[in-house]
Each structure stands twice: as structure tokens, then as C-alpha cells.
Short mmCIF file of N, CA, C and O in Angstrom, two decimals:
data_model
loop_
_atom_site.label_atom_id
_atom_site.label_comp_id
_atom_site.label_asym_id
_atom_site.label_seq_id
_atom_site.Cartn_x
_atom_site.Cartn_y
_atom_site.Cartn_z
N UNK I 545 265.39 216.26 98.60
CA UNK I 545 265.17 217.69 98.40
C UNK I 545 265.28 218.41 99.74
O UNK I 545 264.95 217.95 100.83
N UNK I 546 265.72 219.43 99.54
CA UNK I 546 266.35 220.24 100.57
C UNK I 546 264.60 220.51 101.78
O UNK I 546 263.58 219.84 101.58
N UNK I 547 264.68 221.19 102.49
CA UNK I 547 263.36 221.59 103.84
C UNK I 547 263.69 223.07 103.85
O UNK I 547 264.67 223.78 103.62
N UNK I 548 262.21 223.23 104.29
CA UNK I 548 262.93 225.07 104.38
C UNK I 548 261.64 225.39 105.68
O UNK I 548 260.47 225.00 105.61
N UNK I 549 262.06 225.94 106.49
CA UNK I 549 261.21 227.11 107.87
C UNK I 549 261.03 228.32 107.12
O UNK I 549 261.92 229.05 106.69
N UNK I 550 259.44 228.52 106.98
CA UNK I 550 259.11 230.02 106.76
C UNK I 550 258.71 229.99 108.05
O UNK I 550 258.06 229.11 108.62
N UNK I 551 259.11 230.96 108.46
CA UNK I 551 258.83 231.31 110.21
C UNK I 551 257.98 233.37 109.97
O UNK I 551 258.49 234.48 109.81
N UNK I 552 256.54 232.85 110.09
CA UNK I 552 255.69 233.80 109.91
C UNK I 552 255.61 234.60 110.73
O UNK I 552 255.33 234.36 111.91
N UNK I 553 255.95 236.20 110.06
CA UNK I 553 256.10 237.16 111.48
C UNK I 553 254.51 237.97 111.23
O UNK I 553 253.98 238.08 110.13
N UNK I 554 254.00 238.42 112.36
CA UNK I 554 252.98 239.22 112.35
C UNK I 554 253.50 240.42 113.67
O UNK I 554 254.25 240.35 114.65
N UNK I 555 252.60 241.54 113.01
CA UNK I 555 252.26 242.86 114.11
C UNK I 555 251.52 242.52 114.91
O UNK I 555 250.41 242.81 114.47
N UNK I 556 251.40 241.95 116.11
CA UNK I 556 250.60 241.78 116.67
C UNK I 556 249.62 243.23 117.14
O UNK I 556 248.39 243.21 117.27
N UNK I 557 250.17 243.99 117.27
CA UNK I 557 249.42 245.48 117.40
C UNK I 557 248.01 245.61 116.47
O UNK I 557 246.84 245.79 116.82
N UNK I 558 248.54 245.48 115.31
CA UNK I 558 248.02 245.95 113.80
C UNK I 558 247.23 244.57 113.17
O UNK I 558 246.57 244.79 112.15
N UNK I 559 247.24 243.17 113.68
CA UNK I 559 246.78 242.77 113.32
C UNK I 559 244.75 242.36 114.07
O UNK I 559 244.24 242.49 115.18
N UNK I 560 244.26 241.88 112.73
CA UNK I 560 242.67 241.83 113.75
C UNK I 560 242.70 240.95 114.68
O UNK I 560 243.21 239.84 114.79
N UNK I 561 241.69 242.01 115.77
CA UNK I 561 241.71 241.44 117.35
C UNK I 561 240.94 239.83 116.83
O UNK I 561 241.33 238.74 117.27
N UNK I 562 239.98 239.97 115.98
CA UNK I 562 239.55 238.59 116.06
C UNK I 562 239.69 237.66 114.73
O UNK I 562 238.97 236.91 114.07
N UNK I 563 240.84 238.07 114.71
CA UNK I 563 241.55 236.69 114.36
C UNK I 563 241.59 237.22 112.59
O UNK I 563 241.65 238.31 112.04
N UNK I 564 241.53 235.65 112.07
CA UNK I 564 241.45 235.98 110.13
C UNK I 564 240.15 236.34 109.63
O UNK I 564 239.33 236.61 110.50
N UNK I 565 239.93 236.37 108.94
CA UNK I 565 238.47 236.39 108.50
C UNK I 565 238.09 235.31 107.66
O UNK I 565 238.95 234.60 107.14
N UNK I 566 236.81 235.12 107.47
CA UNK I 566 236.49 233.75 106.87
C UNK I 566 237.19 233.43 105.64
O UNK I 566 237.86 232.43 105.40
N UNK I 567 236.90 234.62 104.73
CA UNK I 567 237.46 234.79 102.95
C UNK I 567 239.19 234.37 103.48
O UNK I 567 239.81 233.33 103.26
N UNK I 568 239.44 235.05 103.91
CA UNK I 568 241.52 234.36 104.13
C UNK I 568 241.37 233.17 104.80
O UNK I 568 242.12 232.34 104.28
N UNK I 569 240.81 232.77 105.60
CA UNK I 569 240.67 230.87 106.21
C UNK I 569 240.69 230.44 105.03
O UNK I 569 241.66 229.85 104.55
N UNK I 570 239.30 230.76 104.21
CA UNK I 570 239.14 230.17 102.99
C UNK I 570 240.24 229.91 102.17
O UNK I 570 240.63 228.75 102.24
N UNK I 571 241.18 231.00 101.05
CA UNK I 571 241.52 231.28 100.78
C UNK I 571 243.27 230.49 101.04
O UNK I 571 244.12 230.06 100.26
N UNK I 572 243.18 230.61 102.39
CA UNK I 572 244.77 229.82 102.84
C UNK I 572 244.42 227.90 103.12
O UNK I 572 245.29 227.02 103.19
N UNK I 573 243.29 227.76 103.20
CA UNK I 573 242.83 226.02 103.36
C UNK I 573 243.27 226.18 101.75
O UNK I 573 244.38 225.73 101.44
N UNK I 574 242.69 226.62 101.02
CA UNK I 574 242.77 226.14 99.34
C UNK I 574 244.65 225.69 99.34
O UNK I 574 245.34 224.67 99.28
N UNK I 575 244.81 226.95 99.44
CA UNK I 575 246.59 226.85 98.77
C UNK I 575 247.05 225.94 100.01
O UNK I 575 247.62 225.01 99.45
N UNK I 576 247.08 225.78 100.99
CA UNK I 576 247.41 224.51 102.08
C UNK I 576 247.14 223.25 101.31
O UNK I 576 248.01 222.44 100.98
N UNK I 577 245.76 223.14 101.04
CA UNK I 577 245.43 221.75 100.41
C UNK I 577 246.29 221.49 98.51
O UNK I 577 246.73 220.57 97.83
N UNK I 578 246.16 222.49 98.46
CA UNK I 578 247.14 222.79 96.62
C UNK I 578 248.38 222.34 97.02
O UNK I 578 249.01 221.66 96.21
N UNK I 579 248.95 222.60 98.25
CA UNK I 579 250.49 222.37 98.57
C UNK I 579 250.90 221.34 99.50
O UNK I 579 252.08 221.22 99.83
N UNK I 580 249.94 220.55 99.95
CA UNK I 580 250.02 218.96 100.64
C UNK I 580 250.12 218.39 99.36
O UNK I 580 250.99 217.55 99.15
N UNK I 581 249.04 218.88 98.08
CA UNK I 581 248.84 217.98 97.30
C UNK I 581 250.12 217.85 96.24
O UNK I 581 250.44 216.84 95.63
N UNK I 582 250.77 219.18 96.20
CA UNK I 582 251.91 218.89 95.69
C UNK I 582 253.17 218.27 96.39
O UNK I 582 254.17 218.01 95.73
N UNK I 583 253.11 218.12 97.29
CA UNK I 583 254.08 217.42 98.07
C UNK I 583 255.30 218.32 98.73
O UNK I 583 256.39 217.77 98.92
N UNK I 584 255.13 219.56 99.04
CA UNK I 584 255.98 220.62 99.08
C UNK I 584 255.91 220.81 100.43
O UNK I 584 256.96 220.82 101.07
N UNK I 585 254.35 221.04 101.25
CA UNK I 585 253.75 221.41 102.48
C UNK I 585 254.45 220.15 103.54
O UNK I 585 254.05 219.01 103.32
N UNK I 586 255.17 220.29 104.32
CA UNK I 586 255.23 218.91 105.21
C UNK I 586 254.62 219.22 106.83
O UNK I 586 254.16 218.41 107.63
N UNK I 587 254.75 220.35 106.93
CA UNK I 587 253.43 220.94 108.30
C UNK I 587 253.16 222.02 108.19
O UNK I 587 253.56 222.54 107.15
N UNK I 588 252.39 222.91 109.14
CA UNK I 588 252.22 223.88 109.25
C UNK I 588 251.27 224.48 110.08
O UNK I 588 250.13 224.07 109.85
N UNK I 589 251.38 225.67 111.32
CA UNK I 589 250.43 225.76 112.36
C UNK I 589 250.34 226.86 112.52
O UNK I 589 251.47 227.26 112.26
N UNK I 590 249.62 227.89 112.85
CA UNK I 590 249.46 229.35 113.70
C UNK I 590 249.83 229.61 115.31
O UNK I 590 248.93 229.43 116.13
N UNK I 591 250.72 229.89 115.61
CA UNK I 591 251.01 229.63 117.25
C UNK I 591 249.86 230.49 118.19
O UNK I 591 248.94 230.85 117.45
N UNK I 592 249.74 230.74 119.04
CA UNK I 592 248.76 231.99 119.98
C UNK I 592 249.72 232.91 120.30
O UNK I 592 250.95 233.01 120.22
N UNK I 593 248.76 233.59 120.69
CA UNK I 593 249.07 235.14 121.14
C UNK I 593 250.62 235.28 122.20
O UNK I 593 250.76 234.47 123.12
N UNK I 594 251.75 236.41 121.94
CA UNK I 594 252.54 235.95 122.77
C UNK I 594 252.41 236.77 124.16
O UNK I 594 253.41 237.31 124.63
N UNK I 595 251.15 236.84 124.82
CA UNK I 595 250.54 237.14 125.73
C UNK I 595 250.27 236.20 126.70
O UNK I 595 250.13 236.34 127.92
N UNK I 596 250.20 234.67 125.62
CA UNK I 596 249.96 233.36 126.20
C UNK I 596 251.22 232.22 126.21
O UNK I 596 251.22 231.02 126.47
N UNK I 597 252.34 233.24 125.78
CA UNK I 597 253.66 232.38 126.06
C UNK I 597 254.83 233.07 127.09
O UNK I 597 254.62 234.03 127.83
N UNK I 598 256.36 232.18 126.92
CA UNK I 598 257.10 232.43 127.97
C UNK I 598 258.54 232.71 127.06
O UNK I 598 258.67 232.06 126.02
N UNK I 599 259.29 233.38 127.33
CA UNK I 599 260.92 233.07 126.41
C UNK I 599 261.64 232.93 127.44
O UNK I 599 261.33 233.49 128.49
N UNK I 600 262.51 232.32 127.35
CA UNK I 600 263.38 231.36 128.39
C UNK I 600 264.80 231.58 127.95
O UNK I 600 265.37 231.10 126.98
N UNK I 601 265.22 232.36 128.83
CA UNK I 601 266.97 233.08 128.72
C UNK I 601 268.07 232.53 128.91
O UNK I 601 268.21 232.45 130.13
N UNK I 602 269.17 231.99 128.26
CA UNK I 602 270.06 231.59 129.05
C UNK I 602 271.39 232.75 128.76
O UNK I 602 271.64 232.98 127.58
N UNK I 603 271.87 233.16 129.39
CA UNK I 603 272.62 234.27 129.51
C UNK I 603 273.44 234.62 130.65
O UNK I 603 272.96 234.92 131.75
N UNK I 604 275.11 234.58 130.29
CA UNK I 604 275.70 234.41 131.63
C UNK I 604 275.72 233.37 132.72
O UNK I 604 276.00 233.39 133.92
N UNK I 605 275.30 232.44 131.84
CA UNK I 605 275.33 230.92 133.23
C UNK I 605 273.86 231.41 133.71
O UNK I 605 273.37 230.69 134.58
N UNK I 606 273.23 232.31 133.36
CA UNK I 606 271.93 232.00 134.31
C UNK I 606 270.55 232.05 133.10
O UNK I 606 270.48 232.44 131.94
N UNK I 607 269.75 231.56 133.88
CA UNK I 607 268.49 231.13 133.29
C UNK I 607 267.49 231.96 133.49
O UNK I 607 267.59 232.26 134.68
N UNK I 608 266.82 232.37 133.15
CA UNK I 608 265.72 233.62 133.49
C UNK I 608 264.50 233.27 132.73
O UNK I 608 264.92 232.72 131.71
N UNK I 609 263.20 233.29 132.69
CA UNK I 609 261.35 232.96 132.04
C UNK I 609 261.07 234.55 132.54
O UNK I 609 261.12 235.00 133.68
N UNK I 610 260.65 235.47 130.82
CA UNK I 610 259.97 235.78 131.17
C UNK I 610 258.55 235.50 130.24
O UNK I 610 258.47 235.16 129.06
N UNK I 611 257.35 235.80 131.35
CA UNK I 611 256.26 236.21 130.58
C UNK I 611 255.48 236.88 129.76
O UNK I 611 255.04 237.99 130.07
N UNK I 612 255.22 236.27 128.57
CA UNK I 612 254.31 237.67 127.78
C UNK I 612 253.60 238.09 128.15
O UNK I 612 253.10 237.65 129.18
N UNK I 613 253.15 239.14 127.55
CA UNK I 613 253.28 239.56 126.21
C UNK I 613 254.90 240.09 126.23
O UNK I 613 255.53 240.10 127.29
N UNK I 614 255.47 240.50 125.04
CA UNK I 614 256.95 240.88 124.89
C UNK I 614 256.31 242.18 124.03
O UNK I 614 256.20 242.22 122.81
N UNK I 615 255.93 243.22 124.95
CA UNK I 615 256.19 244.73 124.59
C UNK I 615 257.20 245.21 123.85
O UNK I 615 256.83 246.22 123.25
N UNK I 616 258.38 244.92 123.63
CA UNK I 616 259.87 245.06 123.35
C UNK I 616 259.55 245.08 121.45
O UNK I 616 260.01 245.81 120.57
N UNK I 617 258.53 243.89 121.42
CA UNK I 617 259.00 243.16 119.57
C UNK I 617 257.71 243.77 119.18
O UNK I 617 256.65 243.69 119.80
N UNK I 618 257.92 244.34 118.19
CA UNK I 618 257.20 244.86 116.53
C UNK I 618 256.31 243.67 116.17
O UNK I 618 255.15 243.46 116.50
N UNK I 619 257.12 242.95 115.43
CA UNK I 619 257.05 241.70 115.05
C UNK I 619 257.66 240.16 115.90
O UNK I 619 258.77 239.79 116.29
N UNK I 620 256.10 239.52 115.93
CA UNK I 620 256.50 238.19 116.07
C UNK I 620 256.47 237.09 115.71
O UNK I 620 255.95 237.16 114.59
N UNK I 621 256.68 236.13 115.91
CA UNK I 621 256.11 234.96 114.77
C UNK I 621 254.87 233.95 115.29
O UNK I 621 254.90 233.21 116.27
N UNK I 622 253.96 234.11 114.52
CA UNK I 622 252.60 233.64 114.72
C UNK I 622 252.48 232.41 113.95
O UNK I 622 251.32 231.99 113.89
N UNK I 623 253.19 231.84 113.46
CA UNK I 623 252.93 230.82 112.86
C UNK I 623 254.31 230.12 112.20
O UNK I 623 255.36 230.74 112.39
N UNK I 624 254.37 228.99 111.53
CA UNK I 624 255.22 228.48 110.83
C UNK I 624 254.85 227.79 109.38
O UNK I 624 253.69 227.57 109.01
N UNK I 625 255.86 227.53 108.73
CA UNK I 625 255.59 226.37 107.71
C UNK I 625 256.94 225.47 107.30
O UNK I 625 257.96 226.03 106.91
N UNK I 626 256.84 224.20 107.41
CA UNK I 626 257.66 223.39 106.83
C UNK I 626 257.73 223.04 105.22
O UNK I 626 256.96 222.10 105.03
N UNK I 627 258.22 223.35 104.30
CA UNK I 627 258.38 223.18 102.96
C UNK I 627 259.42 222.39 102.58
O UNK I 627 260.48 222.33 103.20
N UNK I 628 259.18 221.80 101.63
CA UNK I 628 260.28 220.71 100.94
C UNK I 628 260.29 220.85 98.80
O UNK I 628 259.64 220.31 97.92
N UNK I 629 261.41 221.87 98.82
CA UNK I 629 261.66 222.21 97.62
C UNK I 629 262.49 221.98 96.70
O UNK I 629 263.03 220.88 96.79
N UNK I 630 262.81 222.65 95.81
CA UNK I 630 264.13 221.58 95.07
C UNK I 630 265.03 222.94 95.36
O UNK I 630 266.24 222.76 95.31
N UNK I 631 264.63 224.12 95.62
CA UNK I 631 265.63 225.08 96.18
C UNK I 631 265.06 226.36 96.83
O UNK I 631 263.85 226.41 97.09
N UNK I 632 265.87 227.41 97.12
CA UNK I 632 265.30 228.45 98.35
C UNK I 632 264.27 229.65 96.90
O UNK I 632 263.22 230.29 96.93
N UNK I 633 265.10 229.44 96.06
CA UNK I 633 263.40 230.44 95.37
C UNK I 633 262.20 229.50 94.75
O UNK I 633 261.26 229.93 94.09
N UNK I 634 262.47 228.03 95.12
CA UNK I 634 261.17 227.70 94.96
C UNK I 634 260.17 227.86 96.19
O UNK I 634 258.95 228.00 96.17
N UNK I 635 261.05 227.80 97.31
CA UNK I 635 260.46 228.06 98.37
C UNK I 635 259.85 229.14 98.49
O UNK I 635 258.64 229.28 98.71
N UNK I 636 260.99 230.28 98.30
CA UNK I 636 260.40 232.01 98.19
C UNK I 636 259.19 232.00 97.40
O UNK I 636 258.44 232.92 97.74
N UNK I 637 258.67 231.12 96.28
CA UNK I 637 257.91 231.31 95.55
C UNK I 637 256.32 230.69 96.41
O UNK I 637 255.18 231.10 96.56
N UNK I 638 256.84 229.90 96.66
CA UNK I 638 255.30 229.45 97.89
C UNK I 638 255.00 230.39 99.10
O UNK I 638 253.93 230.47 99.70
N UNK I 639 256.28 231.18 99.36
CA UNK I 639 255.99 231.85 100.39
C UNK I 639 255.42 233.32 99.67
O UNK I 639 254.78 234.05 100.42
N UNK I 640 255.56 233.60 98.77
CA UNK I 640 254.82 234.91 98.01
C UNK I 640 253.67 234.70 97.83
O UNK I 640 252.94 235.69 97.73
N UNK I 641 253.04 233.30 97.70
CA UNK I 641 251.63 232.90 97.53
C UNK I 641 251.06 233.15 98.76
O UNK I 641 250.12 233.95 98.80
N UNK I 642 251.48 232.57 99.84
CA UNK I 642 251.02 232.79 100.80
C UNK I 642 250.51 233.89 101.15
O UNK I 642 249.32 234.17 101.12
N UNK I 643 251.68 234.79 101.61
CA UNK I 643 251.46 235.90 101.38
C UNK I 643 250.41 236.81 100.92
O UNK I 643 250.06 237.76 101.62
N UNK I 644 249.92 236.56 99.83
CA UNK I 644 249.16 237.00 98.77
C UNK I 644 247.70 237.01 98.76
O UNK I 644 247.09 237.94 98.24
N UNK I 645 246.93 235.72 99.48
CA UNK I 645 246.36 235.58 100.25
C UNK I 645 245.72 236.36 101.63
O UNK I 645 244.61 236.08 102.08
N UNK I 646 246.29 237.02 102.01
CA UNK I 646 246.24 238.02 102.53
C UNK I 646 245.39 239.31 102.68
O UNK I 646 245.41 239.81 101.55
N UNK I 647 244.81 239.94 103.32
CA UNK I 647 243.89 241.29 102.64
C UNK I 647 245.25 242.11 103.50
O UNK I 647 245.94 241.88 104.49
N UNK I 648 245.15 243.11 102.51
CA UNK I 648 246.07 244.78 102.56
C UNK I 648 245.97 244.83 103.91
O UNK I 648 247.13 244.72 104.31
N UNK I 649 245.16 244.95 104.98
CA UNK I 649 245.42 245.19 106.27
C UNK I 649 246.15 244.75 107.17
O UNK I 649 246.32 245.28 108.27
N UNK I 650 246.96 243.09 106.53
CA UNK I 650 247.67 242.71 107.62
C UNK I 650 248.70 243.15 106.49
O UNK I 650 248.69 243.54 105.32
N UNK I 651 250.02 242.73 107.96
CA UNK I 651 251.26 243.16 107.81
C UNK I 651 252.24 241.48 108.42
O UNK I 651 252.58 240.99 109.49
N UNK I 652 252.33 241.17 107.01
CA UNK I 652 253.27 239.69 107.12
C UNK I 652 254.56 239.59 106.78
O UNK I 652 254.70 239.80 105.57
N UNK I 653 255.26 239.43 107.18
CA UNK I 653 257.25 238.98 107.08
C UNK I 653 256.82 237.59 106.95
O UNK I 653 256.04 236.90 107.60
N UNK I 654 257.69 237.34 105.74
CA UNK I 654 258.29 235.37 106.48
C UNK I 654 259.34 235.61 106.23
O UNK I 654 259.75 236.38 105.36
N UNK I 655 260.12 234.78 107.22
CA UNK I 655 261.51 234.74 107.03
C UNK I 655 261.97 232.99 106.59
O UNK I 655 261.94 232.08 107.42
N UNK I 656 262.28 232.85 105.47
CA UNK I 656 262.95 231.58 104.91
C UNK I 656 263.87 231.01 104.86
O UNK I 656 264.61 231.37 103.94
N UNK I 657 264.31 230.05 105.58
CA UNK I 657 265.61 229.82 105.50
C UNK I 657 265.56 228.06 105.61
O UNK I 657 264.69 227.31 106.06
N UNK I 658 266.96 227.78 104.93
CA UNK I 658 266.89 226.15 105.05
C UNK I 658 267.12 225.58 106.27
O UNK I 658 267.62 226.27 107.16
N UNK I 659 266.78 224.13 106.53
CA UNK I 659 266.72 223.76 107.13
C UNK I 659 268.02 222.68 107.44
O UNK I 659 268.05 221.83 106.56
N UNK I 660 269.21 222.49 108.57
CA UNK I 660 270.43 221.90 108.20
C UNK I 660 270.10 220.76 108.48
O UNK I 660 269.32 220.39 109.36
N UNK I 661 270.88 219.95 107.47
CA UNK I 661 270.28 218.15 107.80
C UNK I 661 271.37 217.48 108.57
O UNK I 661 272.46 218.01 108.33
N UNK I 662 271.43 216.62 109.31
CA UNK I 662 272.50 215.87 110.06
C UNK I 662 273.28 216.78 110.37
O UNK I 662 274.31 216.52 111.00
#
């Protein structure tokens, strides 16, 4: 069965300074553990702040690091998930759950796409 990257975008602006709240921890452990148990979930992590990372340029033969935060992006990606589906709207369909999960105040993109094998 095919793999798929939901690559989770957040506002970092707009989202809460401290973090999720208990009810969505809650709430996203359930459907995490619902979706190991179905065999669909194959990882999945929250990255940190991109205040606490670097993007690394290669452009024109030359190499350039800069440091965050990246003022520039709206949206970034705070997290990931590895999925293993029998196709991309079964995937879309775990990623709407996710989603869903959610309280109205945040502001989530995933972007889904497969994953190329060999």
C-alpha cells in the first residue's frame, strides 16, 4: 500500500503561545492510538518553533544558513504524519479527522502527498 506525508502547516502568529490545550492532546492521543491501531499511522511528531531552527540554501553554487525565526512565511510546518493507505482520499480522509480535532481558533493546512518508492 502506497505512504503518504501530511506535512502540517500552522500560523505560527495565530497559533496559542502555550502550546495545545489539554482537551486537543486528549482528543489527538485518541485518534493517534485509533490509527496505530488500524495500521495506517506509521509515525508522527510536532517539530518546534521555527525560531529554534535553521534553512540551509543552496543556490547558485553557494550555500547560505539562515536563522529563525523566518518572518517571510504565513505558514509553516509544525509537524508531520506518515500514513499508509490504499489511496490519496483515504489518506485525505484521516487527514480531515485530524483536522477536526482541532478547536476553531487554530488555523491548520496539511498538505498530502504520496510518498515515491524506489
Amino acid at each position: 500500500m502506497p505512504r503518504y506525508l501530511s506535512m502540517i502547516q500552522i500560523d505560527e502568529k495565530t497559533a496559542p503561545a502555550e502550546g495545545p490545550s489539554d482537551a486537543l492532546m486528549q482528543r489527538m492521543g485518541e485518534l493517534i492510538e485509533e490509527m496505530t491501531k488500524a495500521g495506517v499511522l506509521l509515525d508522527t511528531a510536532g517539530l518546534t518553533p521555527t525560531a529554534q531552527g535553521a534553512r540551509v540554501r543552496w543556490e547558485k553554487g553557494q550555500l547560505s544558513v539562515t536563522d529563525g525565526p523566518f518572518a517571510e512565511a504565513k505558514e509553516v510546518v509544525g509537524g508531520y504524519a506518515i500514513v499508509q493507505a490504499k489511496d490519496m482520499a483515504e489518506a485525505i480522509e484521516w487527514t480531515k479527522r485530524f483536522l477536526k480535532v482541532h478547536e476553531e481558533h487554530w488555523t491548520v493546512t496539511c498538505e498530502v502527498r504520496e510518498i515515491m518508492e524506489g
